[in-house]
Protein backbone atom coordinates (compact mmCIF):
# COMPACT_ATOMS: atom_id res chain seq x y z
CA UNK A 1 0.00 0.00 0.00
CA UNK A 2 2.80 2.41 0.92
CA UNK A 3 4.57 1.63 -2.33
CA UNK A 4 1.48 2.65 -4.33
CA UNK A 5 1.17 5.97 -2.39
CA UNK A 6 4.86 6.68 -2.92
CA UNK A 7 4.55 6.05 -6.63
CA UNK A 8 1.53 8.37 -6.88
CA UNK A 9 3.36 11.08 -4.92
CA UNK A 10 6.40 10.81 -7.14
CA UNK A 11 4.19 11.03 -10.24
CA UNK A 12 2.43 14.16 -8.91
CA UNK A 13 5.74 15.78 -8.03
CA UNK A 14 7.10 15.04 -11.51
CA UNK A 15 3.96 16.46 -13.14
CA UNK A 16 4.12 19.66 -11.08
CA UNK A 17 7.81 20.00 -11.80
CA UNK A 18 7.25 19.55 -15.55
CA UNK A 19 4.46 22.15 -15.61
CA UNK A 20 6.66 24.59 -13.73
CA UNK A 21 9.47 24.06 -16.21
CA UNK A 22 7.09 24.61 -19.12
CA UNK A 23 5.81 27.83 -17.57
CA UNK A 24 9.36 29.06 -16.97
CA UNK A 25 10.30 28.24 -20.55
CA UNK A 26 7.43 30.33 -22.04
CA UNK A 27 7.84 33.37 -19.82
CA UNK A 28 11.58 33.48 -20.33
CA UNK A 29 11.34 32.90 -24.05
CA UNK A 30 12.81 35.34 -26.55
CA UNK A 31 9.22 36.18 -27.58
CA UNK A 32 7.13 36.47 -24.39
CA UNK A 33 3.45 35.70 -24.69
CA UNK A 34 2.51 39.32 -24.26
CA UNK A 35 4.67 40.38 -27.24
CA UNK A 36 3.49 37.81 -29.77
CA UNK A 37 1.45 39.60 -32.43
CA UNK A 38 -2.21 38.77 -32.60
CA UNK A 39 -2.97 38.11 -36.28
CA UNK A 40 -6.57 39.20 -35.83
CA UNK A 41 -5.47 42.61 -34.57
CA UNK A 42 -3.27 43.30 -37.62
CA UNK A 43 -4.45 44.77 -40.89
CA UNK A 44 -5.01 42.04 -43.43
CA UNK A 45 -3.01 41.90 -46.65
CA UNK A 46 -6.02 40.25 -48.23
CA UNK A 47 -8.17 43.39 -48.11
CA UNK A 48 -9.39 44.59 -51.55
CA UNK A 49 -6.48 46.29 -53.35
CA UNK A 50 -8.52 49.40 -54.10
CA UNK A 51 -10.44 49.66 -50.87
CA UNK A 52 -8.83 53.04 -50.17
CA UNK A 53 -10.46 54.42 -53.32
CA UNK A 54 -13.73 54.57 -51.43
CA UNK A 55 -12.15 57.19 -49.18
CA UNK A 56 -10.05 59.06 -51.77
CA UNK A 57 -10.30 58.85 -55.49
CA UNK A 58 -7.22 60.64 -56.79
CA UNK A 59 -8.44 61.32 -60.30
CA UNK A 60 -11.91 62.59 -59.42
CA UNK A 61 -10.65 64.68 -56.51
CA UNK A 62 -8.07 66.34 -58.74
CA UNK A 63 -10.76 67.13 -61.30
CA UNK A 64 -12.97 68.60 -58.61
CA UNK A 65 -10.07 70.62 -57.25
CA UNK A 66 -9.40 71.98 -60.72
CA UNK A 67 -13.05 72.82 -61.31
CA UNK A 68 -13.32 74.51 -57.94
CA UNK A 69 -10.73 77.05 -59.10
CA UNK A 70 -11.84 77.11 -62.73
CA UNK A 71 -13.08 80.69 -62.69
CA UNK A 72 -11.84 83.45 -60.43
CA UNK A 73 -14.49 85.19 -58.32
CA UNK A 74 -14.97 88.96 -58.45
CA UNK A 75 -12.87 89.60 -55.33
CA UNK A 76 -9.68 88.30 -56.98
CA UNK A 77 -7.39 91.17 -57.95
CA UNK A 78 -6.92 91.75 -61.67
CA UNK A 79 -4.03 94.18 -61.41
CA UNK A 80 -1.08 94.81 -59.14
CA UNK A 81 -0.39 98.14 -57.45
CA UNK A 82 2.27 98.70 -60.12
CA UNK A 83 -0.29 98.36 -62.90
CA UNK A 84 0.61 94.87 -64.08
CA UNK A 85 -2.24 92.62 -65.16
CA UNK A 86 -2.74 89.44 -63.10
CA UNK A 87 -3.42 86.35 -65.18
CA UNK A 88 -4.63 82.92 -64.13
CA UNK A 89 -3.46 79.52 -65.37
CA UNK A 90 -5.74 79.89 -68.38
CA UNK A 91 -7.26 82.98 -69.98
CA UNK A 92 -9.68 83.62 -72.83
CA UNK A 93 -8.12 85.35 -75.83
CA UNK A 94 -9.09 86.60 -79.26
CA UNK A 95 -6.56 86.03 -82.04
CA UNK A 96 -6.13 88.08 -85.20
CA UNK A 97 -9.45 88.49 -86.99
CA UNK A 98 -11.08 85.50 -85.31
CA UNK A 99 -14.33 86.05 -83.43
CA UNK A 100 -13.87 82.77 -81.55
CA UNK A 101 -12.51 82.81 -78.01
CA UNK A 102 -9.56 80.53 -77.38
CA UNK A 103 -8.51 79.23 -73.98
CA UNK A 104 -4.77 79.96 -73.73
CA UNK A 105 -2.45 78.35 -71.19
CA UNK A 106 -0.23 80.86 -69.39
CA UNK A 107 3.34 79.59 -69.06
CA UNK A 108 5.86 82.11 -67.65
CA UNK A 109 8.62 79.49 -67.96
CA UNK A 110 8.27 79.22 -71.74
CA UNK A 111 10.38 81.79 -73.61
CA UNK A 112 8.08 81.88 -76.64
CA UNK A 113 4.35 81.86 -77.14
CA UNK A 114 3.13 79.15 -79.51
CA UNK A 115 0.05 77.93 -81.34
CA UNK A 116 -0.83 74.44 -82.50
CA UNK A 117 -2.20 74.65 -86.06
CA UNK A 118 -3.07 72.35 -88.95
CA UNK A 119 -2.37 72.28 -92.69
CA UNK A 120 0.64 74.58 -92.37
CA UNK A 121 2.20 75.48 -95.71
CA UNK A 122 5.02 77.94 -96.37
CA UNK A 123 5.03 79.94 -99.60
CA UNK A 124 6.55 83.03 -101.17
CA UNK A 125 4.75 86.31 -101.82
CA UNK A 126 6.44 89.37 -103.34
CA UNK A 127 9.83 87.89 -102.58
CA UNK A 128 9.02 87.32 -98.91
CA UNK A 129 8.32 84.16 -96.93
CA UNK A 130 4.73 83.64 -95.90
CA UNK A 131 2.79 80.86 -94.23
CA UNK A 132 -0.79 79.72 -94.33
CA UNK A 133 -2.42 77.50 -91.74
CA UNK A 134 -5.73 76.54 -90.26
CA UNK A 135 -6.98 77.20 -86.76
CA UNK A 136 -10.40 75.78 -85.93
CA UNK A 137 -10.88 75.12 -89.66
CA UNK A 138 -10.40 78.80 -90.54
CA UNK A 139 -7.48 79.61 -92.82
CA UNK A 140 -5.02 82.38 -92.03
CA UNK A 141 -2.10 83.83 -93.99
CA UNK A 142 0.76 85.80 -92.42
CA UNK A 143 4.27 86.91 -93.26
CA UNK A 144 7.00 84.90 -91.53
CA UNK A 145 9.10 87.10 -89.24
CA UNK A 146 11.78 84.50 -88.58
CA UNK A 147 12.31 80.84 -87.89
CA UNK A 148 13.34 79.38 -84.56
CA UNK A 149 14.46 76.00 -83.35
CA UNK A 150 12.30 74.23 -80.81
CA UNK A 151 14.02 70.82 -80.44
CA UNK A 152 11.25 69.27 -78.34
CA UNK A 153 8.66 70.17 -81.00
CA UNK A 154 10.40 69.70 -84.35
CA UNK A 155 13.70 68.82 -86.00
CA UNK A 156 13.30 71.76 -88.38
CA UNK A 157 13.15 75.49 -87.60
CA UNK A 158 9.56 76.63 -87.05
CA UNK A 159 7.95 79.78 -88.48
CA UNK A 160 7.17 82.74 -86.25
CA UNK A 161 4.30 85.12 -87.01
CA UNK A 162 2.91 88.19 -85.26
CA UNK A 163 -0.77 88.09 -84.33
CA UNK A 164 -3.05 90.65 -82.73
CA UNK A 165 -3.96 89.23 -79.33
CA UNK A 166 -6.73 90.46 -77.06
CA UNK A 167 -6.91 89.27 -73.45
CA UNK A 168 -9.21 91.20 -71.12
CA UNK A 169 -8.07 94.81 -71.50
CA UNK A 170 -4.81 93.76 -73.14
CA UNK A 171 -4.56 94.40 -76.87
CA UNK A 172 -1.10 93.65 -78.27
CA UNK A 173 0.65 92.18 -81.29
CA UNK A 174 2.45 89.06 -80.08
CA UNK A 175 4.93 86.76 -81.81
CA UNK A 176 3.91 83.10 -81.91
CA UNK A 177 5.77 79.98 -82.97
CA UNK A 178 3.53 77.88 -85.21
CA UNK A 179 3.55 74.14 -84.58
CA UNK A 180 1.96 72.09 -87.32
CA UNK A 181 -0.14 69.27 -85.86
CA UNK A 182 0.13 70.72 -82.36
CA UNK A 183 -2.73 71.46 -80.01
CA UNK A 184 -3.59 74.45 -77.91
CA UNK A 185 -2.23 77.95 -77.39
CA UNK A 186 0.49 78.90 -74.93
CA UNK A 187 1.28 82.45 -73.85
CA UNK A 188 4.89 82.56 -72.76
CA UNK A 189 7.31 85.03 -71.24
CA UNK A 190 7.37 87.18 -74.39
CA UNK A 191 3.69 87.96 -73.78
CA UNK A 192 3.99 88.52 -70.02
CA UNK A 193 7.15 90.64 -70.10
CA UNK A 194 6.55 94.08 -68.52
CA UNK A 195 2.83 93.50 -68.94
CA UNK A 196 1.51 90.83 -66.60
CA UNK A 197 2.21 88.35 -63.83
CA UNK A 198 0.48 85.09 -62.93
CA UNK A 199 -1.68 83.88 -60.06
CA UNK A 200 -1.75 80.10 -60.51
CA UNK A 201 -4.55 79.60 -57.98
CA UNK A 202 -7.19 80.65 -60.47
CA UNK A 203 -8.28 80.45 -64.09
CA UNK A 204 -9.78 83.19 -66.26
CA UNK A 205 -9.09 86.12 -63.94
CA UNK A 206 -9.30 88.74 -66.66
CA UNK A 207 -12.53 87.64 -68.31
CA UNK A 208 -13.24 87.86 -72.02
CA UNK A 209 -12.06 90.70 -74.23
CA UNK A 210 -14.59 92.66 -76.20
CA UNK A 211 -14.92 91.54 -79.80
């Protein structure tokens, strides 16, 4: 009988000792229980790849941001104290004899102003170089002042013409580089010089010139 009790006691002691060793091993481990990450508390890599789009849609938000500043309100200054006109990112202009308004992009960094045209053909008239081209399907003919190189636009020198340009209260003859097959109108530094500065927060600050 005593032998059985002794065996049971030894077994219990061994079991308690083993449990104690196991507990000591866990709590002294390099990664204690309290520091082991809970996978359910971490963000899942299996979430939909575009779930964030429901909170922020980059493209639509940028469009809205652009539209929200599309037209300057009446409180925006149109001139500086020194008498310079203040232009937005885009302005309405009238070109030459055209009665159509064109939206021109204002680019103070560009040295030249330029126009994208179609069907450009150079020819000679009275011993001088001329050019004809189409803008919005209307044909124009002007004498070529000079030719300039614009490497990023063409391998060949491009013709330059002088066009009457109306923008708000501005009415000037401006030199433009003609780019056959190009799109849009850019008013560069040669237009802004001693005449205007830019406020890039707004578009169409000056309004439309009178026809």
